[in-house]
CSV table of C-alpha atoms in Angstrom, one decimal:
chain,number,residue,atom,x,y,z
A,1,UNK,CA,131.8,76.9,60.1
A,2,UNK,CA,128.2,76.4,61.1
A,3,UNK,CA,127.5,80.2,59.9
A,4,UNK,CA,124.0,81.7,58.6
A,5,UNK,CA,124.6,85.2,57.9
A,6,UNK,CA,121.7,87.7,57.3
A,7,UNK,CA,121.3,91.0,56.6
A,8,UNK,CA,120.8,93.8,57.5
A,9,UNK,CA,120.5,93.1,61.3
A,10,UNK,CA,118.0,95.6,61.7
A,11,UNK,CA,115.6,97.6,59.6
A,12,UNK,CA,112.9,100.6,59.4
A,13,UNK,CA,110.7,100.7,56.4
A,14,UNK,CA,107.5,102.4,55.4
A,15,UNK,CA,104.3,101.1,54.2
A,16,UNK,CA,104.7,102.2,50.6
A,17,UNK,CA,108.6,100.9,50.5
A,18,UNK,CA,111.0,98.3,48.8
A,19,UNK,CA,113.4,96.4,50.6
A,20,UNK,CA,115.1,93.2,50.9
A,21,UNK,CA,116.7,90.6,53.5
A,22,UNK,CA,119.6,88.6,52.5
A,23,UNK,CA,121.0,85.7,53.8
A,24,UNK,CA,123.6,83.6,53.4
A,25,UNK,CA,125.5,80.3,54.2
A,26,UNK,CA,128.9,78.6,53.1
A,27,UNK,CA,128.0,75.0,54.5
A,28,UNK,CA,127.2,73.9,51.3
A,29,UNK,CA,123.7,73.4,52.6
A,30,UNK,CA,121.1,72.5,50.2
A,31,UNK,CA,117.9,73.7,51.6
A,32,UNK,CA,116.9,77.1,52.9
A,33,UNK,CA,114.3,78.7,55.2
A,34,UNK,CA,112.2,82.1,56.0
A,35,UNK,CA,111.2,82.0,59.5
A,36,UNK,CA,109.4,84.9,61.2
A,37,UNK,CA,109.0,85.6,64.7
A,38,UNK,CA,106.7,87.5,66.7
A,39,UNK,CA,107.6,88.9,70.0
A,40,UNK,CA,107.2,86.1,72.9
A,41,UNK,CA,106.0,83.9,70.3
A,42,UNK,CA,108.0,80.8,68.4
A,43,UNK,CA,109.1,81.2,65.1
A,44,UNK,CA,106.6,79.9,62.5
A,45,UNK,CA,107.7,79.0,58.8
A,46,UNK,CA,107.3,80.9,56.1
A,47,UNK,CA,109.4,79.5,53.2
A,48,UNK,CA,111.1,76.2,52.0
A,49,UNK,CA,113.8,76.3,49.6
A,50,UNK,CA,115.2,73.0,48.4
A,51,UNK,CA,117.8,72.4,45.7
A,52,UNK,CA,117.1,75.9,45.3
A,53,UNK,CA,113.6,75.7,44.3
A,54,UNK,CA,110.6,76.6,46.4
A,55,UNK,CA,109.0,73.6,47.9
A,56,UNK,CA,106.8,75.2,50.7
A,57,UNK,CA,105.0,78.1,51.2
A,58,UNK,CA,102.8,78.3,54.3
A,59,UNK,CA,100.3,80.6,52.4
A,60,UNK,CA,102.5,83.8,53.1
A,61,UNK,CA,101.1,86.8,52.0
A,62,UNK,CA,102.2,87.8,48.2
A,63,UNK,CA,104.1,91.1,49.5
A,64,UNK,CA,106.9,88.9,50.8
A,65,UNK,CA,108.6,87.3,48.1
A,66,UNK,CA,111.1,84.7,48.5
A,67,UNK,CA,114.1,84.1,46.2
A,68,UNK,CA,116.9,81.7,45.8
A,69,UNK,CA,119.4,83.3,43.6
A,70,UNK,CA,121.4,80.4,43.8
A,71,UNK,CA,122.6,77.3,46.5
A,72,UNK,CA,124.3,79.9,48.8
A,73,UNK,CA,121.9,82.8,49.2
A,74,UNK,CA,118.7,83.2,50.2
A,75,UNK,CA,116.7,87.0,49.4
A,76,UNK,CA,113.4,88.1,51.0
A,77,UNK,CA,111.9,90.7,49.3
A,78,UNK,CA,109.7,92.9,51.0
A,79,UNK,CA,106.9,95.4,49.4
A,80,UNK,CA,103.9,97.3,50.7
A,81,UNK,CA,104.3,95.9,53.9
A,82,UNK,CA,101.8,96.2,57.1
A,83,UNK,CA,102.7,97.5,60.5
A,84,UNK,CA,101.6,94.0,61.8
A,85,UNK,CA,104.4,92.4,59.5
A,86,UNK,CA,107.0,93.5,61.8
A,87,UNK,CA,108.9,91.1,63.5
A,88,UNK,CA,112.7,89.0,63.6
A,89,UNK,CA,113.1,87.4,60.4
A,90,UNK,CA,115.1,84.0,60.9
A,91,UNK,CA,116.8,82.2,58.0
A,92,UNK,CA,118.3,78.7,58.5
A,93,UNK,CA,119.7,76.1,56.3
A,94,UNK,CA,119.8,72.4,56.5
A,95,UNK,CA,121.9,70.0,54.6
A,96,UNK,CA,119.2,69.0,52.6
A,97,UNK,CA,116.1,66.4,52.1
A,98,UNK,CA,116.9,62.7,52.3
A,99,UNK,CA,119.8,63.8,55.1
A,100,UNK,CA,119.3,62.1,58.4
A,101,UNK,CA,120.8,64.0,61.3
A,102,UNK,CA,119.6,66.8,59.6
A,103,UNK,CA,120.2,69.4,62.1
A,104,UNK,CA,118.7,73.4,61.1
A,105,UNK,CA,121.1,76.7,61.5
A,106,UNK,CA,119.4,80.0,62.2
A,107,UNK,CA,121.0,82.9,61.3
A,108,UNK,CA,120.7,85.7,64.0
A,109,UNK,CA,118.0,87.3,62.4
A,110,UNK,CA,116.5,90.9,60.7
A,111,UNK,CA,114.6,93.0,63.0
A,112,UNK,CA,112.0,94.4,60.9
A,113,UNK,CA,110.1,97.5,61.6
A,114,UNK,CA,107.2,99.1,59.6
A,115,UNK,CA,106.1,102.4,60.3
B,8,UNK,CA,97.8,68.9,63.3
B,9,UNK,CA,101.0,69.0,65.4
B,10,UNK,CA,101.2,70.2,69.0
B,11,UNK,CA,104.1,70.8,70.9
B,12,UNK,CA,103.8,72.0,74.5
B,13,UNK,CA,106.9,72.6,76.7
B,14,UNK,CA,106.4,72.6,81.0
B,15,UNK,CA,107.6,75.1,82.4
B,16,UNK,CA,106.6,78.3,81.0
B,17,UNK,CA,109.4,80.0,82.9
B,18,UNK,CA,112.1,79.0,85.3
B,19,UNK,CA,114.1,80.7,88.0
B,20,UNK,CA,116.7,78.6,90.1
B,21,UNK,CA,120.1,79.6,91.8
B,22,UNK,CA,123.6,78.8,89.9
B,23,UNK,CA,124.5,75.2,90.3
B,24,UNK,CA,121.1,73.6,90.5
B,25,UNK,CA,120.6,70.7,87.9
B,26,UNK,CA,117.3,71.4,85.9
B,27,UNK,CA,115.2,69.8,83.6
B,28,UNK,CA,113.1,71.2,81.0
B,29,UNK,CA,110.0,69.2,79.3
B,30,UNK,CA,108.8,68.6,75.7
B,31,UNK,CA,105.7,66.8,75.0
B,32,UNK,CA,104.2,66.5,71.4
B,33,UNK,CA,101.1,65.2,70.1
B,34,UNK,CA,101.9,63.3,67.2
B,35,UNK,CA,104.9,61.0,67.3
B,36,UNK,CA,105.2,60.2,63.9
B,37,UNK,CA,108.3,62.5,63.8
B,38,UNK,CA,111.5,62.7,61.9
B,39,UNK,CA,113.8,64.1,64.7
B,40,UNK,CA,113.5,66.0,67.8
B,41,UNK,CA,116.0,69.7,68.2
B,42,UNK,CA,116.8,71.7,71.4
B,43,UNK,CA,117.3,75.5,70.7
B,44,UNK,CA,118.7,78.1,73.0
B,45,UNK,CA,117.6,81.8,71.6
B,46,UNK,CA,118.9,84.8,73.6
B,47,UNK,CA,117.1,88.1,73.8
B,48,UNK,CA,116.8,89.6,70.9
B,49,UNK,CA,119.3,86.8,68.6
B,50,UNK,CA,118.8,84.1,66.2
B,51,UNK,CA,118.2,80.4,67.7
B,52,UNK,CA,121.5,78.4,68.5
B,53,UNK,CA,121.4,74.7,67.9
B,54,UNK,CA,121.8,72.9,71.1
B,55,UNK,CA,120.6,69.0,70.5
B,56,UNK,CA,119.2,67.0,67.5
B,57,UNK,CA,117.4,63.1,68.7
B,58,UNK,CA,116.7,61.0,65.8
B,59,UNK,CA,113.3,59.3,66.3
B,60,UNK,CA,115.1,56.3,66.6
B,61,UNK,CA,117.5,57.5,69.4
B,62,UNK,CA,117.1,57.7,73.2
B,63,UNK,CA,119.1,60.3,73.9
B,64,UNK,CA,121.9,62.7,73.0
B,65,UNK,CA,124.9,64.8,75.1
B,66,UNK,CA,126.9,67.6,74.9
B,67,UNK,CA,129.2,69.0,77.7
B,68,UNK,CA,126.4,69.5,80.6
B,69,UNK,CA,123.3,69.1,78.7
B,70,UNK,CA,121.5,66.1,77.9
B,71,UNK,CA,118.6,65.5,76.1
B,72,UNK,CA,116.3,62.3,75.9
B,73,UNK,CA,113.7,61.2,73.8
B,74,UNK,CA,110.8,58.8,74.5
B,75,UNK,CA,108.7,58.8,70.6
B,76,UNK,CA,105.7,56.8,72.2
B,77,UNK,CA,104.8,58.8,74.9
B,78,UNK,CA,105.3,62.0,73.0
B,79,UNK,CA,107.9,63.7,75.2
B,80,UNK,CA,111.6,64.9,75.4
B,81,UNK,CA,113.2,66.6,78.3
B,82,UNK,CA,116.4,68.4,78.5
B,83,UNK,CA,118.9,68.1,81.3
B,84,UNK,CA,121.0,71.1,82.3
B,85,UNK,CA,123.5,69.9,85.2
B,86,UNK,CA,125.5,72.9,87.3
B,87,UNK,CA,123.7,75.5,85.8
B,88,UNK,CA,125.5,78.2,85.0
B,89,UNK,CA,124.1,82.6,84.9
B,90,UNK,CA,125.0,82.3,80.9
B,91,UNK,CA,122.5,79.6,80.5
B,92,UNK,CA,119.9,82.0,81.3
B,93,UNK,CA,117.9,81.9,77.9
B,94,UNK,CA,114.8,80.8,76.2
B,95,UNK,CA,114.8,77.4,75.6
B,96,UNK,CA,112.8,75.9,72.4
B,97,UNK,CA,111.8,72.3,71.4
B,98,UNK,CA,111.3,71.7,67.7
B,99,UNK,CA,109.8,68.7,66.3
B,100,UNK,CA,109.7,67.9,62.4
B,101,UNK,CA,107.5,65.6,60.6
B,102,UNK,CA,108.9,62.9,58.3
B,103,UNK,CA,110.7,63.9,55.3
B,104,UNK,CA,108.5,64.2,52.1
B,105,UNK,CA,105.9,65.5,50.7
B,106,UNK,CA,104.7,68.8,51.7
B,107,UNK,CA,106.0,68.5,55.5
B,108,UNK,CA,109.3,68.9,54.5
B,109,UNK,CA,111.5,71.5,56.9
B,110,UNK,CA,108.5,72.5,58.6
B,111,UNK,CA,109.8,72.4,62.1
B,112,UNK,CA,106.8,73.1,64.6
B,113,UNK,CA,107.9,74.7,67.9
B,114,UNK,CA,106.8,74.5,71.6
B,115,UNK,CA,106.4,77.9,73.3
B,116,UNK,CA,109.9,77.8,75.2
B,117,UNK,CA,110.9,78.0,78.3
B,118,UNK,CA,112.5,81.1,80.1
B,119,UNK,CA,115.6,80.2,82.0
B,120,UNK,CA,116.9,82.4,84.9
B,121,UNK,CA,119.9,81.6,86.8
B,122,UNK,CA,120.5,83.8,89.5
B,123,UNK,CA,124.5,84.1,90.9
């Protein structure tokens, strides 16, 4: 099983609302990623969780809040969001650092939408 | 700062051609090289990972090859096929460590059409 799972698979949210993206993997996968993707564009990193502690953030704005609940899951939460911050959100997971052959899963992705 | 750039933008060939699609990267102090497929609107699919110290990998009709020095990988498609019509995506990633971890850096794709 070579599974990332996320959800919801698509979702509308105003400026002044809450929400979260959840994702999750059963590969027993020790680090865990927040990629977003613009359309036409390649996806650019957001997040690095390893051993279930954050170990990169590419300066991401403080309304997206990463968490790692524990080695399976992988939570974005999302408040006071911009119309520009709409995009696919991609989660992936990788065995872990020190692996070699250390191929990435993406998930299939949360289509965000702010109005 | 890492630059990948992937030749052609877009590509448009009848079913059966063989096809090759290019990677080239400025830095070659790399960890490993991956092929994506993405599909309209869906999550990337894992193709092809090179090791930096590998030449080149297979699977079924694609085959990928890896040349560090030079700073370029190309991927083969052979028979193509109308459901290989996708973007295509190289990904490089930096040595493991430090603050590069994970950070995969991606070319811009290419768009594959196969026309019946």
């Amino acid at each position: 099983d070579t599974e990332v799972t996320q959800t919801p698979k698509h979702l509308v949210m105003g400026m002044t609302n809450k929400k979260s993206l959840k994702c999750e993997q059963h590969m027993g996968h020790r680090a865990m990623y927040w990629y977003k993707q613009k359309a036409k564009k390649p996806p650019e990193l957001m997040f690095v969780y390893s051993y279930e502690k954050l170990s990169i953030n590419e300066s991401v704005p403080s309304r997206f809040s990463p968490e790692c609940p524990n080695s399976s899951l992988l939570n974005l939460h999302l408040h006071a969001l911009q119309p520009e911050d709409s995009a696919l959100y991609l989660c992936a997971s990788s065995p872990g650092q020190g692996y070699s052959g250390n191929t990435i899963y993406f998930g299939e992705g949360s289509w965000l939408t702010v109005v | 700062k890492q630059e990948v750039t992937q030749i052609p933008a877009a590509l448009s060939v009848p079913e059966g051609e063989n096809l090759v699609l290019n990677c080239s990267f400025t830095d070659s102090a790399i960890y490993n090289l991956q092929w994506f497929r993405q599909d309209p609107g869906k999550g990337l699919t894992s193709l092809l990972l090179i090791q930096s110290s590998q030449r080149e990998q297979t699977s079924g009709r694609l085959n990928a090859s890896l040349d560090k020095s030079s700073g370029r990988s190309t991927l083969y498609i052979a028979a193509s096929q109308p459901g290989d019509s996708a973007t295509y995506l190289c990904a490089v990633r930096p040595y493991a460590g430090g603050t590069s971890y994970g950070k995969l850096t991606f070319g811009q794709g290419t768009i594959l059409t196969v026309h019946p």
